[in-house]
Short mmCIF file of C-alpha atoms in Angstrom, two decimals:
data_model
loop_
_atom_site.label_atom_id
_atom_site.label_comp_id
_atom_site.label_asym_id
_atom_site.label_seq_id
_atom_site.Cartn_x
_atom_site.Cartn_y
_atom_site.Cartn_z
CA ASP A 63 68.94 -12.29 -23.23
CA PRO A 64 65.23 -11.60 -24.66
CA THR A 65 64.11 -15.02 -23.16
CA ARG A 66 65.25 -14.34 -19.82
CA LEU A 67 63.84 -10.48 -19.51
CA GLU A 68 60.48 -11.99 -21.07
CA LYS A 69 60.04 -14.57 -18.31
CA GLU A 70 61.03 -11.74 -15.68
CA VAL A 71 57.79 -9.31 -16.99
CA ARG A 72 55.41 -12.46 -16.93
CA ASN A 73 56.72 -13.12 -13.33
CA ALA A 74 56.20 -9.81 -12.37
CA ALA A 75 52.84 -9.26 -14.03
CA ALA A 76 51.73 -12.90 -12.28
CA GLU A 77 52.43 -11.47 -8.89
CA CYS A 78 50.98 -8.55 -9.68
CA GLU A 79 47.84 -10.40 -10.64
CA GLN A 80 48.14 -12.64 -7.42
CA ALA A 81 48.49 -9.84 -5.11
CA HIS A 82 45.39 -8.41 -6.45
CA MET A 83 43.34 -11.64 -6.26
CA ASP A 84 44.82 -11.99 -2.32
CA ARG A 85 43.56 -8.06 -1.81
CA ASN A 86 40.21 -8.92 -3.53
CA ILE A 87 39.82 -12.24 -1.14
CA ALA A 88 40.67 -10.25 1.83
CA ARG A 89 38.02 -7.95 1.34
CA LYS A 90 35.32 -10.44 0.56
CA LEU A 91 32.28 -10.44 2.72
CA THR A 92 31.39 -13.98 4.26
CA PRO A 93 27.77 -15.34 3.51
CA ALA A 94 26.35 -13.74 6.80
CA GLU A 95 28.01 -10.54 6.13
CA TRP A 96 26.81 -10.70 2.50
CA ARG A 97 23.09 -11.58 3.34
CA GLU A 98 23.22 -8.50 6.09
CA LYS A 99 24.40 -6.12 3.59
CA LYS A 100 22.23 -6.96 0.56
CA LYS A 101 18.73 -6.76 3.52
CA ARG A 102 20.23 -3.59 4.50
CA LYS A 103 20.36 -2.19 1.07
CA LEU A 104 16.89 -3.35 -0.24
CA PHE A 105 14.99 -2.58 2.85
CA ASP A 106 16.73 -0.01 5.29
CA ASP A 107 17.02 3.43 4.34
CA PRO A 108 19.44 4.88 6.63
CA ASN A 109 17.90 8.08 7.06
CA THR A 110 14.79 6.71 8.46
CA LEU A 111 15.62 3.73 10.28
CA ASP A 112 13.27 4.31 13.19
CA ILE A 113 10.43 5.64 11.59
CA ILE A 114 7.61 3.02 10.86
CA ILE A 115 5.25 4.36 7.93
CA VAL A 116 1.70 2.84 7.93
CA SER A 117 -0.03 2.50 4.50
CA LEU A 118 -3.64 1.91 3.85
CA TYR A 119 -5.08 0.84 0.66
CA ARG A 120 -9.17 0.34 -0.45
CA ILE A 121 -9.90 -2.55 -2.60
CA ASN A 122 -13.35 -3.11 -4.62
CA ASP A 123 -12.59 -6.73 -4.45
CA LEU A 124 -10.04 -8.74 -3.09
CA SER A 125 -12.00 -12.03 -3.34
CA ASN A 126 -9.61 -13.63 -6.02
CA PRO A 127 -7.20 -15.82 -4.52
CA ASP A 128 -4.60 -14.52 -7.28
CA ALA A 129 -4.60 -11.16 -6.16
CA ARG A 130 -4.62 -12.23 -2.26
CA SER A 131 -1.55 -14.35 -2.95
CA LYS A 132 0.06 -11.30 -4.72
CA VAL A 133 -0.65 -9.06 -1.38
CA ASP A 134 0.08 -11.41 0.99
CA ARG A 135 3.61 -12.71 -0.68
CA ASN A 136 4.92 -8.87 -1.51
CA ALA A 137 4.20 -8.07 2.04
CA GLN A 138 6.54 -10.80 3.13
CA TYR A 139 8.67 -10.27 0.75
CA ASN A 140 9.18 -6.36 1.40
CA HIS A 141 9.14 -7.22 5.51
CA LEU A 142 6.14 -5.44 5.88
CA THR A 143 3.27 -6.23 8.77
CA GLY A 144 -0.45 -5.62 8.61
CA CYS A 145 -3.61 -7.31 7.86
CA ALA A 146 -6.31 -7.33 5.47
CA VAL A 147 -10.09 -6.61 6.14
CA ILE A 148 -12.08 -8.43 3.22
CA CYS A 149 -15.51 -7.88 2.84
CA ASP A 150 -18.21 -8.51 0.33
CA GLY A 151 -18.42 -4.68 -0.94
CA ILE A 152 -14.85 -3.29 -0.26
CA SER A 153 -11.49 -4.71 1.28
CA VAL A 154 -8.84 -2.69 3.18
CA VAL A 155 -5.20 -3.76 3.13
CA VAL A 156 -3.21 -1.99 5.81
CA VAL A 157 0.71 -2.39 5.84
CA GLU A 158 3.30 -0.70 8.26
CA GLY A 159 7.14 -0.79 7.71
CA GLN A 160 10.23 0.99 6.56
CA SER A 161 9.54 3.83 3.95
CA LYS A 162 11.72 1.82 0.94
CA SER A 163 9.51 -1.12 1.59
CA ILE A 164 6.21 1.12 1.55
CA ARG A 165 6.90 2.44 -1.59
CA LYS A 166 7.74 -0.72 -3.43
CA TYR A 167 4.77 -2.08 -2.12
CA GLY A 168 2.78 0.94 -2.88
CA LYS A 169 4.04 0.68 -6.51
CA LEU A 170 2.81 -2.91 -6.45
CA MET A 171 -0.82 -2.37 -5.30
CA LEU A 172 -1.35 0.81 -7.22
CA ARG A 173 0.27 -0.22 -10.62
CA ARG A 174 1.18 -3.56 -11.08
CA ILE A 175 -2.05 -5.51 -10.05
CA ASN A 176 -4.82 -5.09 -12.70
CA TRP A 177 -7.62 -4.87 -10.14
CA SER A 178 -9.95 -4.52 -13.14
CA GLU A 179 -8.71 -7.71 -14.45
CA GLN A 180 -9.42 -9.35 -11.33
CA LEU A 181 -12.97 -8.59 -11.50
CA LEU A 182 -13.68 -11.18 -14.58
#
């Protein structure tokens, strides 16, 4: 009977799909585990977990509020700590954190912020 055979095949396919969905649900991370995994992936390098790197940036002019907010926001986003010394002539930004975060922050400071545009 072709109808019965088709029904059996459809039922077998549905069971297989349901088993697949159940396995996926069992493996799914809780929201807290997912956040922890994402944080670990973005900011922790397993080879250098116990090493803190300090980075120092010399900036000619950090008086522009937009530039200051970018520097501060990105330090917070990358889980970095440090300080900025803002003077009339030269400003200095010191940050410390994990190697991955320092690398990302360095790209911001050296490439993404156009410091010559800030002077206008």
